[in-house]
Short mmCIF file of C-alpha atoms in Angstrom, two decimals:
data_model
loop_
_atom_site.label_atom_id
_atom_site.label_comp_id
_atom_site.label_asym_id
_atom_site.label_seq_id
_atom_site.Cartn_x
_atom_site.Cartn_y
_atom_site.Cartn_z
CA MET A 276 30.21 10.33 0.63
CA ILE A 277 30.15 9.16 3.96
CA ALA A 278 30.84 11.47 7.12
CA ARG A 279 33.68 9.70 9.97
CA LEU A 280 31.22 10.16 12.82
CA GLN A 281 30.45 7.15 14.28
CA LEU A 282 27.99 6.39 16.71
CA ARG A 283 28.64 3.99 19.26
CA ARG A 284 25.66 2.87 20.87
CA PRO A 285 22.07 2.31 19.31
CA CYS A 286 20.72 4.44 22.80
CA ALA A 287 23.21 7.39 21.19
CA VAL A 288 21.30 7.00 17.98
CA LEU A 289 18.25 6.74 19.50
CA CYS A 290 19.05 10.07 21.93
CA VAL A 291 19.81 11.85 18.88
CA LEU A 292 17.03 10.96 17.08
CA LEU A 293 14.13 12.01 20.16
CA ILE A 294 16.16 15.09 20.38
CA ALA A 295 15.69 15.70 16.21
CA LEU A 296 12.42 14.80 16.31
CA ALA A 297 10.97 17.06 18.50
CA HIS A 298 11.51 18.92 15.23
CA ALA A 299 9.95 16.53 13.03
CA SER A 300 8.80 17.70 9.84
CA PRO A 301 7.42 15.40 7.33
CA ALA A 302 9.03 12.06 6.20
CA HIS A 303 10.05 11.57 2.00
CA ALA A 304 8.91 8.61 1.31
CA TYR A 305 7.70 6.72 -1.83
CA LEU A 306 7.36 4.45 -4.46
CA LYS A 307 6.95 4.19 -8.06
CA PHE A 308 5.04 2.40 -9.73
CA GLY A 309 5.92 -0.08 -12.60
CA VAL A 310 5.05 -2.55 -14.64
CA ARG A 311 7.30 -5.44 -15.94
CA VAL A 312 7.92 -4.89 -20.25
CA ASP A 313 10.50 -8.25 -20.95
CA SER A 314 12.75 -7.64 -18.23
CA ARG A 315 12.71 -3.91 -17.68
CA MET A 316 10.64 -1.84 -15.30
CA VAL A 317 8.72 1.35 -16.95
CA ASP A 318 7.47 3.10 -14.61
CA ALA A 319 3.45 4.67 -14.44
CA LYS A 320 4.09 7.90 -15.66
CA TRP A 321 2.39 9.89 -17.84
CA SER A 322 3.77 11.10 -21.00
CA ALA A 323 1.57 13.57 -21.75
CA LEU A 324 0.13 16.68 -20.14
CA PRO A 325 -2.58 17.29 -19.16
CA VAL A 326 -4.25 14.18 -17.62
CA ARG A 327 -7.54 14.38 -19.12
CA TYR A 328 -10.81 12.67 -17.03
CA PHE A 329 -13.94 12.39 -16.97
CA ILE A 330 -16.42 11.99 -13.84
CA ASN A 331 -18.60 9.50 -13.58
CA ASP A 332 -22.20 11.40 -13.55
CA SER A 333 -23.80 8.79 -10.60
CA PRO A 334 -24.44 10.55 -7.05
CA VAL A 335 -24.38 8.79 -3.94
CA PRO A 336 -26.30 9.90 -0.64
CA GLY A 337 -24.91 13.58 0.16
CA VAL A 338 -22.88 13.73 -2.51
CA GLY A 339 -23.83 15.23 -6.12
CA PRO A 340 -21.79 15.02 -9.54
CA GLN A 341 -20.72 18.48 -9.42
CA GLN A 342 -19.73 17.99 -5.31
CA PHE A 343 -17.68 15.36 -6.14
CA ARG A 344 -15.89 17.06 -9.26
CA GLU A 345 -15.47 20.10 -6.79
CA ALA A 346 -13.83 17.77 -4.51
CA VAL A 347 -11.85 16.07 -6.85
CA ASP A 348 -10.78 19.10 -8.95
CA ARG A 349 -9.55 20.43 -5.67
CA ALA A 350 -7.25 17.05 -5.54
CA PHE A 351 -5.55 17.72 -8.63
CA ARG A 352 -5.31 21.24 -7.63
CA THR A 353 -2.94 20.14 -4.54
CA TRP A 354 -0.90 17.83 -7.06
CA GLN A 355 -0.38 20.42 -9.27
CA ASP A 356 0.85 23.25 -7.39
CA VAL A 357 3.71 21.19 -5.81
CA PRO A 358 6.90 24.07 -6.94
CA GLY A 359 9.16 21.01 -7.76
CA ALA A 360 6.52 19.27 -10.06
CA THR A 361 4.94 19.45 -13.51
CA VAL A 362 1.60 17.59 -13.27
CA ALA A 363 -1.60 19.68 -14.54
CA PHE A 364 -5.41 17.66 -15.19
CA GLU A 365 -7.89 18.96 -17.24
CA PHE A 366 -11.34 17.79 -16.78
CA ALA A 367 -13.38 16.55 -19.98
CA GLY A 368 -16.59 16.51 -18.94
CA PHE A 369 -19.16 14.45 -17.31
CA THR A 370 -20.18 11.22 -18.91
CA GLY A 371 -22.32 8.06 -17.82
CA ALA A 372 -19.31 5.36 -17.58
CA GLU A 373 -18.46 4.06 -14.89
CA PRO A 374 -15.07 3.98 -13.55
CA LEU A 375 -13.10 0.36 -13.66
CA ASP A 376 -14.80 -0.01 -17.13
CA GLU A 377 -11.69 -0.62 -19.41
CA ASP A 378 -12.70 1.87 -22.84
CA GLY A 379 -9.74 4.30 -22.60
CA ALA A 380 -10.87 7.46 -20.89
CA ASN A 381 -9.71 7.90 -17.43
CA THR A 382 -12.93 7.69 -15.14
CA LEU A 383 -13.10 9.04 -11.81
CA GLY A 384 -16.99 7.93 -9.68
CA PHE A 385 -18.75 5.89 -7.37
CA LEU A 386 -19.69 2.82 -7.86
CA SER A 387 -20.54 -0.35 -5.83
CA ARG A 388 -18.78 -3.28 -5.58
CA PRO A 389 -19.69 -6.05 -3.09
CA ASP A 390 -16.02 -7.53 -3.74
CA LEU A 391 -14.14 -4.67 -2.86
CA ASP A 392 -15.58 -4.92 0.48
CA ARG A 393 -13.40 -3.39 2.92
CA VAL A 394 -11.59 -0.85 -0.12
CA LEU A 395 -12.78 2.92 -0.15
CA ALA A 396 -10.90 3.59 -3.30
CA SER A 397 -8.33 2.31 -5.91
CA THR A 398 -7.13 3.49 -8.73
CA THR A 399 -6.65 1.06 -11.79
CA PHE A 400 -4.46 1.49 -14.68
CA THR A 401 -3.96 -0.82 -18.14
CA PHE A 402 -0.76 -0.97 -19.73
CA ASP A 403 0.16 -1.86 -23.38
CA SER A 404 2.70 -4.74 -22.14
CA ARG A 405 4.88 -4.68 -25.18
CA SER A 406 5.63 -0.80 -25.08
CA GLY A 407 4.80 -0.62 -21.15
CA THR A 408 2.47 2.57 -22.19
CA LEU A 409 -0.46 3.72 -19.64
CA LEU A 410 -3.13 3.74 -21.84
CA GLU A 411 -6.52 4.34 -18.99
CA ALA A 412 -6.56 4.90 -15.75
CA ASP A 413 -9.33 4.88 -13.63
CA ILE A 414 -10.14 5.82 -9.88
CA PHE A 415 -13.03 4.07 -8.22
CA PHE A 416 -15.04 5.24 -4.72
CA ASN A 417 -17.25 2.81 -3.00
CA SER A 418 -20.20 3.85 -2.82
CA ASP A 419 -21.16 1.31 -0.18
CA PHE A 420 -19.58 3.40 2.49
CA PRO A 421 -20.70 7.49 3.64
CA TRP A 422 -19.20 10.38 1.28
CA SER A 423 -19.14 13.83 2.60
CA THR A 424 -17.75 17.46 0.52
CA ALA A 425 -18.61 19.19 3.42
CA GLU A 426 -15.58 22.16 4.11
CA GLY A 427 -15.17 21.13 7.53
CA GLY A 428 -16.22 17.22 7.15
CA GLU A 429 -19.18 15.24 8.30
CA ILE A 430 -18.94 13.29 11.39
CA ASP A 431 -18.74 9.27 10.38
CA ARG A 432 -18.13 9.99 6.65
CA TYR A 433 -15.32 9.59 4.35
CA ASP A 434 -13.94 12.93 3.10
CA VAL A 435 -14.28 12.26 -0.60
CA GLN A 436 -10.89 15.35 -1.02
CA SER A 437 -8.79 13.66 0.80
CA ILE A 438 -9.42 9.89 -0.41
CA ALA A 439 -9.13 11.77 -4.03
CA LEU A 440 -5.63 12.92 -2.92
CA HIS A 441 -4.35 9.88 -2.34
CA GLU A 442 -5.92 8.41 -5.46
CA THR A 443 -4.68 11.09 -6.85
CA GLY A 444 -1.03 9.92 -5.96
CA HIS A 445 -1.34 6.95 -7.40
CA LEU A 446 -2.50 8.15 -11.08
CA LEU A 447 0.59 10.26 -11.20
CA GLY A 448 2.25 6.88 -10.27
CA LEU A 449 3.12 6.60 -6.54
CA GLY A 450 3.21 3.44 -4.54
CA HIS A 451 2.12 3.25 -1.16
CA SER A 452 4.69 4.81 1.65
CA ALA A 453 5.48 2.46 4.82
CA LEU A 454 5.77 5.75 6.53
CA GLY A 455 3.13 5.23 9.15
CA GLU A 456 2.36 2.32 12.01
CA THR A 457 -0.90 0.96 12.99
CA GLU A 458 -2.25 -1.09 16.73
CA LEU A 459 -4.92 -3.85 16.71
CA ARG A 460 -7.73 -2.44 18.56
CA PRO A 461 -8.69 -4.69 20.92
CA GLY A 462 -12.88 -4.89 19.59
CA GLY A 463 -10.88 -5.77 16.23
CA GLY A 464 -9.25 -3.95 13.45
CA ARG A 465 -6.29 -1.81 13.33
CA ARG A 466 -5.93 1.52 13.49
CA VAL A 467 -3.28 4.27 12.42
CA ILE A 468 -0.90 5.81 15.52
CA ALA A 469 1.36 7.39 13.03
CA ALA A 470 1.49 8.16 9.46
CA GLY A 471 4.05 10.73 7.26
CA ALA A 472 2.29 10.55 4.23
CA VAL A 473 -1.00 10.68 2.66
CA MET A 474 -0.08 7.94 0.40
CA PHE A 475 0.00 5.63 3.53
CA PRO A 476 -1.84 3.03 2.60
CA ILE A 477 -4.36 1.79 5.79
CA ALA A 478 -6.62 3.31 8.05
CA PHE A 479 -8.58 6.59 8.61
CA SER A 480 -11.56 7.74 10.25
CA ALA A 481 -14.39 9.06 8.78
CA GLY A 482 -14.88 12.92 9.14
CA ASN A 483 -11.25 12.92 9.18
CA ILE A 484 -10.24 15.94 6.37
CA GLU A 485 -6.52 16.25 7.46
CA GLY A 486 -5.92 14.23 4.22
CA ARG A 487 -6.48 17.32 2.12
CA THR A 488 -2.48 18.24 3.10
CA LEU A 489 -0.06 16.71 0.90
CA GLN A 490 3.23 15.85 3.31
CA ALA A 491 6.86 16.38 2.39
CA ASP A 492 7.01 12.82 1.48
CA ASP A 493 4.78 12.72 -1.06
CA VAL A 494 5.92 15.84 -2.62
CA ALA A 495 9.23 14.90 -3.00
CA GLY A 496 7.62 11.95 -4.67
CA VAL A 497 5.04 13.50 -6.98
CA SER A 498 8.92 15.57 -7.71
CA ASP A 499 10.64 12.88 -8.79
CA ILE A 500 8.57 11.48 -11.47
CA TYR A 501 7.68 14.65 -13.05
CA PRO A 502 10.49 17.26 -11.86
CA THR A 503 10.72 20.31 -12.52
CA GLY A 504 14.37 21.35 -14.70
CA SER A 505 15.96 22.38 -10.55
CA PHE A 506 14.46 19.66 -8.39
CA ARG A 507 17.70 17.01 -9.06
CA SER A 508 20.08 19.93 -8.79
CA ASP A 509 18.68 20.95 -5.74
CA THR A 510 18.46 17.96 -3.39
CA GLY A 511 20.16 14.67 -3.49
CA SER A 512 20.21 10.56 -2.70
CA ILE A 513 21.81 8.84 -0.92
CA GLN A 514 22.31 4.63 -2.62
CA GLY A 515 23.55 1.59 -1.66
CA THR A 516 22.53 -2.61 -0.61
CA ILE A 517 20.90 -4.69 1.94
CA ALA A 518 22.32 -7.93 3.04
CA LYS A 519 21.18 -10.64 4.86
CA ASN A 520 23.15 -13.57 4.80
CA GLY A 521 25.36 -11.96 2.35
CA GLU A 522 22.67 -12.35 0.12
CA GLY A 523 20.34 -8.54 -1.44
CA LEU A 524 17.63 -8.28 0.79
CA PHE A 525 14.93 -7.36 -1.67
CA GLY A 526 11.85 -5.35 0.30
CA ALA A 527 13.92 -3.81 3.06
CA HIS A 528 12.52 -0.86 4.09
CA VAL A 529 15.09 1.50 4.21
CA VAL A 530 14.58 5.09 5.96
CA ALA A 531 16.33 8.13 6.19
CA PHE A 532 16.60 10.40 8.85
CA ASN A 533 18.11 14.11 8.75
CA PRO A 534 18.99 15.36 12.80
CA ARG A 535 19.55 18.68 11.41
CA THR A 536 15.70 19.13 10.12
CA GLY A 537 14.09 15.99 11.71
CA ALA A 538 12.85 14.87 8.20
CA LEU A 539 12.24 11.03 8.13
CA VAL A 540 13.17 9.84 4.46
CA GLY A 541 12.38 6.75 2.37
CA ASN A 542 12.26 3.81 0.27
CA PHE A 543 12.98 -0.29 -0.32
CA ALA A 544 15.48 -2.52 -1.28
CA LEU A 545 13.95 -2.75 -4.98
CA ASP A 546 16.22 -4.79 -6.04
CA ASP A 547 16.81 -9.05 -6.00
CA ASP A 548 20.54 -7.82 -4.88
CA GLY A 549 19.19 -5.60 -2.71
CA SER A 550 20.38 -2.19 -3.93
CA PHE A 551 17.96 0.85 -3.05
CA VAL A 552 17.75 4.59 -4.04
CA ILE A 553 16.75 7.63 -1.63
CA ALA A 554 15.98 10.62 -3.62
CA GLY A 555 14.64 13.77 -3.31
CA LEU A 556 16.55 14.85 -0.45
CA THR A 557 17.49 17.58 0.93
CA PRO A 558 21.07 17.57 1.22
CA GLY A 559 22.80 16.93 4.47
CA PRO A 560 23.33 14.36 7.09
CA TYR A 561 21.54 11.38 7.66
CA ILE A 562 21.12 8.12 9.81
CA LEU A 563 20.03 5.00 8.55
CA ARG A 564 17.86 2.61 9.28
CA VAL A 565 16.91 -0.70 8.19
CA GLU A 566 13.91 -2.16 9.09
CA PRO A 567 11.00 -5.26 7.58
CA LEU A 568 7.37 -4.48 6.51
CA ASP A 569 5.29 -4.80 9.69
CA ASP A 570 2.67 -8.06 9.58
CA GLY A 571 0.73 -6.26 7.37
CA ASP A 572 -0.43 -5.88 4.19
CA VAL A 573 3.45 -6.57 1.82
CA GLU A 574 0.82 -7.43 -1.22
CA SER A 575 0.02 -3.39 -0.60
CA PHE A 576 2.88 -2.68 -1.85
CA PHE A 577 4.94 -5.14 -4.08
CA ASP A 578 2.76 -7.42 -5.97
CA ARG A 579 5.43 -9.92 -4.62
CA SER A 580 4.56 -11.92 -1.56
CA ASP A 581 7.86 -13.31 -1.21
CA LEU A 582 9.49 -10.97 1.70
CA ASP A 583 11.86 -11.90 3.91
CA LEU A 584 11.23 -10.14 6.97
CA GLU A 585 13.15 -12.32 9.05
CA PHE A 586 15.56 -9.59 10.39
CA ALA A 587 16.20 -6.90 12.85
CA VAL A 588 15.96 -3.46 12.60
CA THR A 589 19.20 -2.58 11.79
CA PHE A 590 20.77 0.89 11.78
CA HIS A 591 23.78 1.31 9.86
CA ASP A 592 26.72 2.68 11.75
CA ARG A 593 27.97 5.71 10.30
CA ILE A 594 26.25 9.06 9.21
CA VAL A 595 25.61 8.90 5.73
CA VAL A 596 25.99 13.09 3.88
CA VAL A 597 24.23 13.81 0.83
CA PRO A 598 25.55 16.32 -1.33
CA ARG A 599 23.52 19.00 -3.33
CA GLY A 600 22.67 18.04 -7.21
CA GLY A 601 24.62 14.10 -6.07
CA THR A 602 24.38 10.92 -4.82
CA SER A 603 25.88 9.31 -1.88
CA SER A 604 28.27 6.75 -2.11
CA ARG A 605 27.41 3.77 -2.27
CA ILE A 606 26.41 2.20 1.27
CA GLY A 607 26.44 -1.23 2.68
CA ILE A 608 23.90 -2.45 5.12
CA ALA A 609 23.74 -6.17 6.63
CA VAL A 610 20.57 -7.00 9.36
CA ARG A 611 20.97 -9.39 11.14
CA PRO A 612 18.45 -12.62 11.04
CA ARG A 613 16.29 -12.43 13.17
CA MET B 11 8.75 0.85 11.67
CA ARG B 12 10.14 0.89 15.35
CA TRP B 13 11.41 4.32 16.64
CA SER B 14 7.19 4.74 17.03
CA THR B 15 8.13 5.32 20.55
CA LEU B 16 9.53 8.25 19.12
CA ILE B 17 7.88 9.11 15.82
CA PRO B 18 3.78 8.73 17.10
CA LEU B 19 4.49 10.94 20.64
CA VAL B 20 6.19 13.94 18.43
CA LEU B 21 3.54 13.66 15.30
CA VAL B 22 0.71 13.75 18.71
CA LEU B 23 2.47 16.42 19.85
CA SER B 24 2.96 18.61 16.39
CA SER B 25 -0.91 17.70 16.48
CA VAL B 26 -0.17 16.21 13.09
CA PRO B 27 -3.68 13.18 12.67
CA ALA B 28 -3.09 9.99 11.23
CA ARG B 29 -5.19 9.64 8.21
CA ALA B 30 -4.81 7.80 5.13
CA THR B 31 -7.29 5.83 2.63
CA VAL B 32 -7.98 3.34 0.19
CA LEU B 33 -8.53 -0.02 2.60
CA VAL B 34 -10.66 -0.21 5.76
CA PRO B 35 -8.35 -2.75 7.63
CA ALA B 36 -9.28 -5.85 9.27
CA ASP B 37 -7.84 -8.20 12.16
CA LEU B 38 -8.22 -11.98 11.81
CA ALA B 39 -11.27 -12.01 13.91
CA GLU B 40 -13.03 -9.65 11.26
CA LEU B 41 -12.00 -11.48 8.27
CA THR B 42 -13.17 -14.60 9.72
CA ARG B 43 -16.57 -13.17 10.67
CA ASP B 44 -16.74 -11.71 7.32
CA ALA B 45 -15.96 -14.33 5.33
CA GLN B 46 -18.35 -17.53 4.44
CA ALA B 47 -15.94 -19.60 3.72
CA ILE B 48 -12.23 -19.84 4.58
CA VAL B 49 -10.04 -22.48 2.48
CA HIS B 50 -6.18 -23.54 2.74
CA GLY B 51 -5.06 -25.61 -0.58
CA ARG B 52 -2.63 -24.56 -3.36
CA VAL B 53 -2.85 -22.74 -6.52
CA ILE B 54 -3.49 -24.97 -9.64
CA ALA B 55 -4.98 -22.43 -12.16
CA VAL B 56 -4.66 -18.98 -13.26
CA GLU B 57 -5.88 -17.18 -15.48
CA SER B 58 -7.74 -13.67 -16.74
CA GLN B 59 -10.56 -13.33 -18.42
CA TRP B 60 -12.56 -9.80 -19.32
CA SER B 61 -15.21 -9.36 -16.43
CA GLU B 62 -18.76 -10.69 -16.79
CA GLY B 63 -21.76 -8.50 -17.54
CA ARG B 64 -22.19 -5.03 -18.53
CA ARG B 65 -18.66 -3.76 -16.67
CA ARG B 66 -15.58 -4.55 -19.22
CA SER B 67 -12.67 -5.02 -17.21
CA ILE B 68 -9.59 -7.47 -16.74
CA GLU B 69 -10.12 -9.99 -13.82
CA THR B 70 -8.27 -12.79 -12.70
CA LEU B 71 -9.47 -16.55 -12.11
CA VAL B 72 -7.88 -17.90 -8.92
CA THR B 73 -8.83 -21.85 -9.03
CA LEU B 74 -7.40 -24.04 -5.72
CA GLN B 75 -6.83 -27.55 -4.95
CA VAL B 76 -8.35 -27.64 -1.60
CA GLU B 77 -6.21 -29.17 1.46
CA ASP B 78 -8.48 -28.11 4.18
CA HIS B 79 -11.64 -25.92 5.02
CA LEU B 80 -11.44 -23.97 7.55
CA LYS B 81 -14.63 -22.61 7.41
CA GLY B 82 -17.35 -24.13 4.81
CA GLN B 83 -17.43 -26.39 2.71
CA PHE B 84 -16.03 -26.02 -0.77
CA GLY B 85 -15.74 -29.41 -2.33
CA SER B 86 -11.99 -30.20 -3.65
CA GLU B 87 -11.06 -27.27 -5.35
CA VAL B 88 -12.35 -23.66 -4.93
CA THR B 89 -12.22 -20.44 -7.89
CA PHE B 90 -12.80 -17.01 -6.81
CA ARG B 91 -11.89 -13.92 -8.32
CA VAL B 92 -8.97 -10.95 -8.18
CA PRO B 93 -9.08 -7.33 -9.45
CA GLY B 94 -6.51 -7.15 -12.43
CA GLY B 95 -4.39 -9.41 -15.08
CA GLN B 96 -3.10 -9.79 -18.41
CA LEU B 97 -4.96 -10.43 -21.90
CA GLY B 98 -2.88 -10.19 -24.54
CA PRO B 99 -1.02 -7.44 -24.76
CA TYR B 100 -3.21 -5.35 -22.48
CA ARG B 101 -1.94 -5.58 -18.52
CA THR B 102 -4.02 -4.52 -15.72
CA ILE B 103 -3.22 -3.01 -12.53
CA MET B 104 -5.21 -2.30 -9.22
CA PRO B 105 -2.38 -2.14 -6.14
CA GLY B 106 -3.71 -3.61 -3.08
CA ALA B 107 -4.59 -6.44 -5.35
CA PRO B 108 -2.70 -9.87 -4.38
CA VAL B 109 -1.27 -11.80 -7.79
CA PHE B 110 -0.91 -15.23 -7.44
CA GLY B 111 1.26 -17.61 -9.13
CA GLU B 112 0.50 -21.65 -9.30
CA ARG B 113 1.53 -23.66 -7.23
CA ASP B 114 1.10 -20.81 -4.45
CA GLU B 115 0.11 -22.44 -1.14
CA VAL B 116 -2.72 -19.96 0.63
CA ILE B 117 -4.70 -19.79 3.01
CA VAL B 118 -8.10 -17.64 1.54
CA PHE B 119 -10.93 -15.85 3.48
CA LEU B 120 -14.03 -15.61 0.68
CA ALA B 121 -16.98 -13.43 0.39
CA TRP B 122 -19.80 -13.62 -2.52
CA ARG B 123 -23.51 -13.03 -3.58
CA GLY B 124 -25.46 -15.02 -5.07
CA PRO B 125 -24.68 -17.50 -7.87
CA SER B 126 -21.35 -15.58 -8.40
CA VAL B 127 -17.50 -16.36 -8.59
CA PRO B 128 -16.67 -16.23 -4.74
CA TRP B 129 -13.82 -12.51 -3.88
CA LEU B 130 -11.51 -12.09 -1.15
CA VAL B 131 -12.49 -10.62 2.29
CA GLY B 132 -10.66 -7.59 2.02
CA LEU B 133 -9.05 -8.03 -0.94
CA GLY B 134 -5.19 -8.28 -0.13
CA GLN B 135 -6.24 -8.64 3.67
CA GLY B 136 -7.81 -12.26 3.01
CA VAL B 137 -4.69 -13.67 1.32
CA TYR B 138 -2.61 -15.75 3.93
CA ARG B 139 0.79 -16.90 1.81
CA VAL B 140 1.71 -20.34 3.91
CA THR B 141 5.55 -21.53 3.38
CA THR B 142 7.77 -23.51 4.52
CA SER B 143 10.46 -23.35 6.27
CA ALA B 144 14.18 -25.07 6.08
CA ASP B 145 13.39 -27.04 9.11
CA GLY B 146 10.21 -28.40 7.03
CA MET B 147 7.86 -26.19 8.94
CA ARG B 148 4.76 -24.12 7.71
CA HIS B 149 4.35 -20.91 8.75
CA VAL B 150 1.64 -18.41 7.70
CA ARG B 151 1.85 -14.43 6.21
CA PRO B 152 1.82 -12.30 7.37
CA GLY B 153 1.57 -12.69 10.74
CA VAL B 154 -0.88 -10.75 12.10
CA PRO B 155 -0.97 -11.00 15.64
CA LEU B 156 -3.93 -11.90 17.27
CA SER B 157 -4.89 -8.94 19.95
CA ARG B 158 -5.56 -11.18 22.77
CA THR B 159 -4.59 -7.82 25.69
CA GLY B 160 -7.93 -6.25 25.55
CA ILE B 161 -5.70 -3.31 24.92
CA PRO B 162 -4.89 -1.55 21.93
CA GLN B 163 -1.72 -3.45 20.70
CA PRO B 164 1.12 -1.57 18.84
CA VAL B 165 2.50 -3.53 15.37
CA VAL B 166 5.70 -3.58 15.88
CA ARG B 167 8.02 -3.75 13.01
CA GLY B 168 11.31 -6.68 13.50
CA ALA B 169 9.68 -7.23 16.82
CA ALA B 170 6.85 -10.05 16.52
CA GLY B 171 7.06 -12.73 14.48
CA GLY B 172 7.20 -11.96 10.88
CA ALA B 173 4.96 -15.62 10.30
CA LEU B 174 3.05 -17.72 11.87
CA ASP B 175 2.58 -21.77 12.49
CA LEU B 176 0.65 -23.21 10.51
CA ARG B 177 -0.99 -25.51 12.85
CA ALA B 178 -1.24 -22.33 15.57
CA PHE B 179 -2.89 -20.14 13.21
CA GLU B 180 -5.51 -22.62 11.52
CA THR B 181 -6.38 -23.33 15.31
CA ALA B 182 -6.63 -19.84 16.04
CA VAL B 183 -9.09 -19.31 12.54
CA GLN B 184 -10.98 -22.12 13.59
CA THR B 185 -11.93 -21.17 17.28
CA LEU B 186 -12.95 -17.62 15.97
CA ALA B 187 -14.95 -19.64 13.05
CA SER B 188 -17.14 -21.78 15.98
CA ARG B 189 -17.43 -18.35 18.22
CA GLY B 190 -18.80 -16.68 15.50
CA ALA B 191 -19.73 -19.04 12.95
CA ARG B 192 -22.94 -18.69 10.50
#
């Protein structure tokens, strides 16, 4: 359903946003991992719960195996406590096996990987590509960085729990969220200005423990993959297509803004025809904006790099109303080449 | 995204600190400094294998036909490795690890230790894709802007160019390499 309220000028949209964002709440935006099996995409999703996991028994300075396990458990519990989702984990024991070894066991632990020199932590999946069955997922924490499990964090040390929370999101099948912004520092490197999701892929600061808390963005994502019985009937979705010069625009980032709640909600056009779906939305009105990913790390979002980023940020010229338990009528947005 | 003047403001006012995990970001100067070799070339082979040593995981060897060396010397071909790949029915994925196909034209920032197969500096950050536009101009992606202003410079979606001219990019890299070459 598309309401007839039409915003004639971009500044009007911005004014609405400015007012509404004063009450901004975290955003829903998420990308699900998938693997292509024949011609279909299969979600990286655990078919049987709880997910059993092992903890590698190697310590790093400042963090022993038991401390590591407790921090990881707290991260797991954070995901388990999401009311709209049905995920569960089970500790299977300590092990001498290393993460990233493909041995059929889900293993978390520290490891030195010089070839992953700027990766704090990472999750790997192994699939049987014939069936799309997820066989194993490991999470490695790079032992070349300083780590901490201190309750209040430690200066210049990365917080195991925060990073485990992000990686566990991957373990559950969530991809990266694009709801964040960075800036180039004059001395080199990038810094996050703002992030609206634990699943935002880049930037962090040692000593920061704020990443221990999920945002609604992340909550919507995990609920969409492992929904409780009422999740879908309580929420709605927006669907449509993004086009440039009359052709579908794969990879365009679509953000929905709810002026009533202040929520930012987003996803990507995930087909070559430019179609997108943003699910898990609180029913109500939304303003849609389409934008390219920034310079960054396109391959942190997609396993293809041929995205067309040469288009201008574009607002849909109408308010879209999301019904409870349903989907908006199909929306078409044409973006202008830059 | 570029509601950026609004969103950061609100997030700051709401006392919601920035956060994220996974990648330690690097700019072009850092990548250039940390790379032992920077190579422009075209992918001529992609092959997955079990990793060497006691670790048992799937990795992919990518071989380039070298067109140009921007830092260091590697001969006419160079092979580097990236995590993940497919062996028989088993496919391993590491989100954030770049995926290559034959004939891809790339500039890669490589490092290694001792007699080992090189790897990408900063994983996906160490790969720039070269594309040719309809007018025959060659560009690189991602179009990472260089911070030249001396002040923090926001990365603005939809504002700065998504691609850089290949020659300008190569000149910038070579200049950075000459300043900080090891």
